[in-house]
Short mmCIF file of C-alpha atoms and ligand atoms in Angstrom, two decimals:
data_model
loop_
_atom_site.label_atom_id
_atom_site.label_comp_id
_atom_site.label_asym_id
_atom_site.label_seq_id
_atom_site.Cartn_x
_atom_site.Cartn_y
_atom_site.Cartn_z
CA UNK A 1 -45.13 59.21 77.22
CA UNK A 2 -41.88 57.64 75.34
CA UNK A 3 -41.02 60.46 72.53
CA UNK A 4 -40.59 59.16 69.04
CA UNK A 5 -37.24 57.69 67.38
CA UNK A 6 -35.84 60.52 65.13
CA UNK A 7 -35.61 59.86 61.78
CA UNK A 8 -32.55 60.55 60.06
CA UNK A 9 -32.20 60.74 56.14
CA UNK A 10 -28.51 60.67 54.63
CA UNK A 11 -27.44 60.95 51.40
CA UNK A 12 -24.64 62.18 49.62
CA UNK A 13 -22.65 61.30 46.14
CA UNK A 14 -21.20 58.46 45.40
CA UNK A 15 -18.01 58.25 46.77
CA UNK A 16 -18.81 60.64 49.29
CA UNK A 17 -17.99 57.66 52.08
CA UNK A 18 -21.21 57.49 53.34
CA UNK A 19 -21.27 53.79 54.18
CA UNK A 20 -17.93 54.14 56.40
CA UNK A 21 -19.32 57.25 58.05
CA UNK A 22 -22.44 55.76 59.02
CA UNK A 23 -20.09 52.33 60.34
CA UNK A 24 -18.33 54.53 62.25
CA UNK A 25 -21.92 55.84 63.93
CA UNK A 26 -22.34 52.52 65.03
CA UNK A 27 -19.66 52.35 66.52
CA UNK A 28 -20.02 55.06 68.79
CA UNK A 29 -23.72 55.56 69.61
CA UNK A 30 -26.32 52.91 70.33
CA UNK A 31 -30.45 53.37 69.59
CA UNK A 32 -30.08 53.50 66.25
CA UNK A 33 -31.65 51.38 63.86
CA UNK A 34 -30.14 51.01 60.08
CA UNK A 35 -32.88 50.48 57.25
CA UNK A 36 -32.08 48.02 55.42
CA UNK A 37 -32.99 49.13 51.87
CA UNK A 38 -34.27 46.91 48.75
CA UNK A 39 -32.89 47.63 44.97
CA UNK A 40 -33.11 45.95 41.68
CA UNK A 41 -29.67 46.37 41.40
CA UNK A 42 -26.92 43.87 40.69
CA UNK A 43 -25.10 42.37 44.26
CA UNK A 44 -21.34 43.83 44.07
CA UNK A 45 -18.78 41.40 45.59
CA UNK A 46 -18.56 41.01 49.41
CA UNK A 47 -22.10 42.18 49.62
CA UNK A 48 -24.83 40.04 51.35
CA UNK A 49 -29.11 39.93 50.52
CA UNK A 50 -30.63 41.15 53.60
CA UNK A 51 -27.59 42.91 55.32
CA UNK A 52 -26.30 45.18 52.63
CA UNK A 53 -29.54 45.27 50.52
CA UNK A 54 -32.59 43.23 50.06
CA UNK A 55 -32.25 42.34 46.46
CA UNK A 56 -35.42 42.35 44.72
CA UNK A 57 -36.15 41.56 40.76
CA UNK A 58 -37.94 44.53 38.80
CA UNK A 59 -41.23 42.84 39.28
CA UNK A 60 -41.21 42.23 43.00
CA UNK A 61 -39.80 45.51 43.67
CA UNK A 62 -43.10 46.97 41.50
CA UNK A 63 -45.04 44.53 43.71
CA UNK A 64 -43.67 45.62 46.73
CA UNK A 65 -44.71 49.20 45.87
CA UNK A 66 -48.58 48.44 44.66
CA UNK A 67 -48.96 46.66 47.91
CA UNK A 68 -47.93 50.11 49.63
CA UNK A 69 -44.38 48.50 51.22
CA UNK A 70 -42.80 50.84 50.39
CA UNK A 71 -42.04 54.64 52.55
CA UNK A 72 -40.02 55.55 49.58
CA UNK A 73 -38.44 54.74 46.50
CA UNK A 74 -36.82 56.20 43.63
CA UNK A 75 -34.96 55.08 40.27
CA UNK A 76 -31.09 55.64 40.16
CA UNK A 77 -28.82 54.92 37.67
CA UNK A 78 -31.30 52.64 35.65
CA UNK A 79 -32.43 50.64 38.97
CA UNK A 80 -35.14 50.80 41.58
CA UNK A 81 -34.04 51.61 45.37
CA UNK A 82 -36.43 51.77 48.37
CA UNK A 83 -36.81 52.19 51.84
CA UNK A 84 -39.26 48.88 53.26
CA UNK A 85 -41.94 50.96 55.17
CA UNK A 86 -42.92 48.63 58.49
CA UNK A 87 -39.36 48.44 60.23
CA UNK A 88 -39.27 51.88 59.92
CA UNK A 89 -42.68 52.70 61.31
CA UNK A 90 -42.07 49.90 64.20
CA UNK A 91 -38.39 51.04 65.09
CA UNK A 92 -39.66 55.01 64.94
CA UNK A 93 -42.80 54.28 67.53
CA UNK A 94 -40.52 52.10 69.95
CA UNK A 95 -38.63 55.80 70.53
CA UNK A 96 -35.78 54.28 68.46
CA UNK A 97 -33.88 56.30 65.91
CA UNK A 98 -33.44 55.39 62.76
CA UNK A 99 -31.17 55.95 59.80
CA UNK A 100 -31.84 55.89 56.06
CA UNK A 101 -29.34 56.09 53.72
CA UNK A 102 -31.00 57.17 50.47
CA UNK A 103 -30.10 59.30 47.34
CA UNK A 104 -32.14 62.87 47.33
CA UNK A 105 -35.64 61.89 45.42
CA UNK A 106 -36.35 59.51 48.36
CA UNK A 107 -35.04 62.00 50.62
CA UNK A 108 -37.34 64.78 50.02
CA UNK A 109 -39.92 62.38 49.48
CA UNK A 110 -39.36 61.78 53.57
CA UNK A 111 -39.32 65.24 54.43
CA UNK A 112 -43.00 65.80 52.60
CA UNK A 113 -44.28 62.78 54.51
CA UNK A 114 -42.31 62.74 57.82
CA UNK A 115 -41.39 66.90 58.57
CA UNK A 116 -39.56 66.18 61.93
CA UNK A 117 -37.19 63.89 59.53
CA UNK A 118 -33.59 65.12 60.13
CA UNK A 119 -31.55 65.38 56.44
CA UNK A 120 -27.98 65.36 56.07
CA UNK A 121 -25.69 65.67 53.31
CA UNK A 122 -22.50 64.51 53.50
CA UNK A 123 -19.68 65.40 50.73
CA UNK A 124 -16.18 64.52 50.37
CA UNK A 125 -13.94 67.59 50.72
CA UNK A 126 -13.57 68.28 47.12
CA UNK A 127 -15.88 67.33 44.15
CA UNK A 128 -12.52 65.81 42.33
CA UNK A 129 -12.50 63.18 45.21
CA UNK A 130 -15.54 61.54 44.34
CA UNK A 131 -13.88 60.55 41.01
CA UNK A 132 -10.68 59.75 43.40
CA UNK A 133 -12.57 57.44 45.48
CA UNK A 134 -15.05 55.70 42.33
CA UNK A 135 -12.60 54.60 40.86
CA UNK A 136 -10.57 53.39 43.76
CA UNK A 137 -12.84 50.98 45.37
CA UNK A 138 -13.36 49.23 42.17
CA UNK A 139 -16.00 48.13 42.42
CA UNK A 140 -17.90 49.29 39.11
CA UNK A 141 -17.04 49.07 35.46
CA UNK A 142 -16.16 52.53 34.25
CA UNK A 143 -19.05 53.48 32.18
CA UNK A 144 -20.77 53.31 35.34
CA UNK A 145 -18.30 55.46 37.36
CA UNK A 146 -18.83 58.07 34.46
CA UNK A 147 -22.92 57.79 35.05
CA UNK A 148 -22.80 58.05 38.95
CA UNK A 149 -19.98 61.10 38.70
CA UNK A 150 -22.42 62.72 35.98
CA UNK A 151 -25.62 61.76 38.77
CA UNK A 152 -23.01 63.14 41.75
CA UNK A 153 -22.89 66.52 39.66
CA UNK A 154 -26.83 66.75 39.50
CA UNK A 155 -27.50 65.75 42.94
CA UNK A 156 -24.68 68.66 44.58
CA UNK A 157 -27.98 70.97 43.61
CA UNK A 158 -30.27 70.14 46.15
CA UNK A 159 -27.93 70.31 49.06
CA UNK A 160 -30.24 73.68 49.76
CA UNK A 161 -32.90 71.02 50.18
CA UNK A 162 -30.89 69.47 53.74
CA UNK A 163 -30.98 70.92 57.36
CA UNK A 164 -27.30 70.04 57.62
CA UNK A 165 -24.06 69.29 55.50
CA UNK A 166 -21.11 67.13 57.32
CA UNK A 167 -17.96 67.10 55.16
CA UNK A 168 -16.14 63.71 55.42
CA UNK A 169 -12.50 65.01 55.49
CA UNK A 170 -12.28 62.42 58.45
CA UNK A 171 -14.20 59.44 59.14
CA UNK A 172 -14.40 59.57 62.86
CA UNK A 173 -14.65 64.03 62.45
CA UNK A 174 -17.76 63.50 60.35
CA UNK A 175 -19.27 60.70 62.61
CA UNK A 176 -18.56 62.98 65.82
CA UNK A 177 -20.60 65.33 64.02
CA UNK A 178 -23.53 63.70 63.34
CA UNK A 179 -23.76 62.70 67.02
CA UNK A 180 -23.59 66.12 67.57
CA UNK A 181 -26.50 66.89 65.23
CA UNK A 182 -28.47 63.80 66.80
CA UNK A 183 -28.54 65.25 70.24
CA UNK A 184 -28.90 69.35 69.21
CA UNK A 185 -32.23 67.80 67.54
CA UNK A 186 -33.41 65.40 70.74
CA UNK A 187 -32.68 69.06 72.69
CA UNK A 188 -35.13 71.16 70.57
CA UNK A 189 -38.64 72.32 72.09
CA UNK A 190 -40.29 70.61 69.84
CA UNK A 191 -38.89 67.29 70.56
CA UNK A 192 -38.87 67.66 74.63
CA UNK A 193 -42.37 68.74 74.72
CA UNK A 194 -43.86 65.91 75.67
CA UNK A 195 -42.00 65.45 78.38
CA UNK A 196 -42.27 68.90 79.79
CA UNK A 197 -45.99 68.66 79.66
CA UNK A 198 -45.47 64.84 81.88
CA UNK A 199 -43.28 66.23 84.21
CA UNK A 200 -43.65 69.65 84.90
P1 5GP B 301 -25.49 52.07 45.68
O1 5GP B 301 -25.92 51.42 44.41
O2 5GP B 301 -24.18 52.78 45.55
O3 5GP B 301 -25.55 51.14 46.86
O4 5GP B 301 -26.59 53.21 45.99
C1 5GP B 301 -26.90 54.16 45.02
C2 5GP B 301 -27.71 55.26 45.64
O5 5GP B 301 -28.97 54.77 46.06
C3 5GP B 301 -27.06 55.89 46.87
O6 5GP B 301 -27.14 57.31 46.73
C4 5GP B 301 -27.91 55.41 48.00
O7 5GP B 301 -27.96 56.37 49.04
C5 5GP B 301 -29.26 55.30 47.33
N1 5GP B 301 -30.20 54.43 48.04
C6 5GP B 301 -29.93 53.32 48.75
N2 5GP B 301 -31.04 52.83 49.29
C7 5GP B 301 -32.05 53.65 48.93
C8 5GP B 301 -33.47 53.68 49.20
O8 5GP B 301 -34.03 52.86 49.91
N3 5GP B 301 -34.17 54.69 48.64
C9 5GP B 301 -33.61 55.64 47.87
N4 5GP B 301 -34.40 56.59 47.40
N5 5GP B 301 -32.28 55.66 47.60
C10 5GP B 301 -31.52 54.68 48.12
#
């Protein structure tokens, strides 16, 4: 019998560099899947519908959620984000893993449904980078830098609420370690048993 994909959750401030980390995965591992999430919020420059984000208005994001589409979804920062359920579910049963990249409501609203789910936090080094790298990528008017550092301040809270914490002090450092998480978690009991019980 073909054993599960895992399901890994990350989240993480703004700022924290969680996009480049999670390039940086894909560089280096394959059988990983990346959920593509859908959000009511406005497209930034370079970004594309469908790759980055599936960009939905308010009422077919509420649509999407009364016809049960949706695994998860929160509000952040004024806008809905959530995690389409069906790739997910399809990707997990073909024993492919798959990575969502969701802020912490949506997170532990995996962790209730889906127990085996992996979370992992990542932070910058020091809180005063977030602020560093905000307002750096300019990419967001600065009322809304001041809302998402306010939001990064709240969120630090729940890290208790994660199984692990990678800082990214290093792009490839913090990639290397989630690999290394990945395959400590494919090595536990739990997730060998079925195969033990097939071939021994
Ligand atoms: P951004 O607007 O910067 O792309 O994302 C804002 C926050 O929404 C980030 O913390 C990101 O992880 C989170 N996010 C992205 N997609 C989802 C999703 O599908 N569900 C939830 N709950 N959060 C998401």
């Amino acid at each position: 019998m073909k054993n599960k994909g895992l399901l890994l959750v990350i989240s993480g401030p703004s700022g924290a560099g969680k996009g480049t980390v999670i390039s940086s995965l894909f560089k280096k591992t394959s059988n990983l899947h990346y959920s593509v999430s859908a959000t009511t919020r406005y497209m930034r420059e370079g970004e594309k519908d469908g790759v980055n984000y599936f960009f939905l208005t308010k009422e077919a994001f509420e649509k999407e959620i009364d016809n049960d589409g949706m695994l998860e979804y929160a509000k952040y920062c004024d806008n809905y984000y959530g995690t389409p359920k069906k790739a997910v579910v399809d990707k997990l049963n073909e024993g492919i893993d798959v990575i969502l990249e969701i802020e912490i409501q949506g997170a532990l609203q995996i962790k209730e449904k889906f127990p085996d789910a992996v979370l992992i936090f990542i932070i910058p080094p020091k809180f005063s980078d977030i602020e560093k790298r905000l307002t750096g990528r300019n990419t967001e008017p600065p009322e809304i830098i001041k809302n998402r550092i306010e939001t990064a301040k709240k969120e630090i809270k729940y890290i208790n609420q994660y199984d692990y914490v990678v800082i990214n002090d290093d792009v490839d450092n913090a990639a290397n370690n989630i690999i290394s998480i990945i395959s400590s978690e494919k090595n536990k009991y739990s997730n060998m048993k079925n195969y033990i019980e097939k071939e021994f």
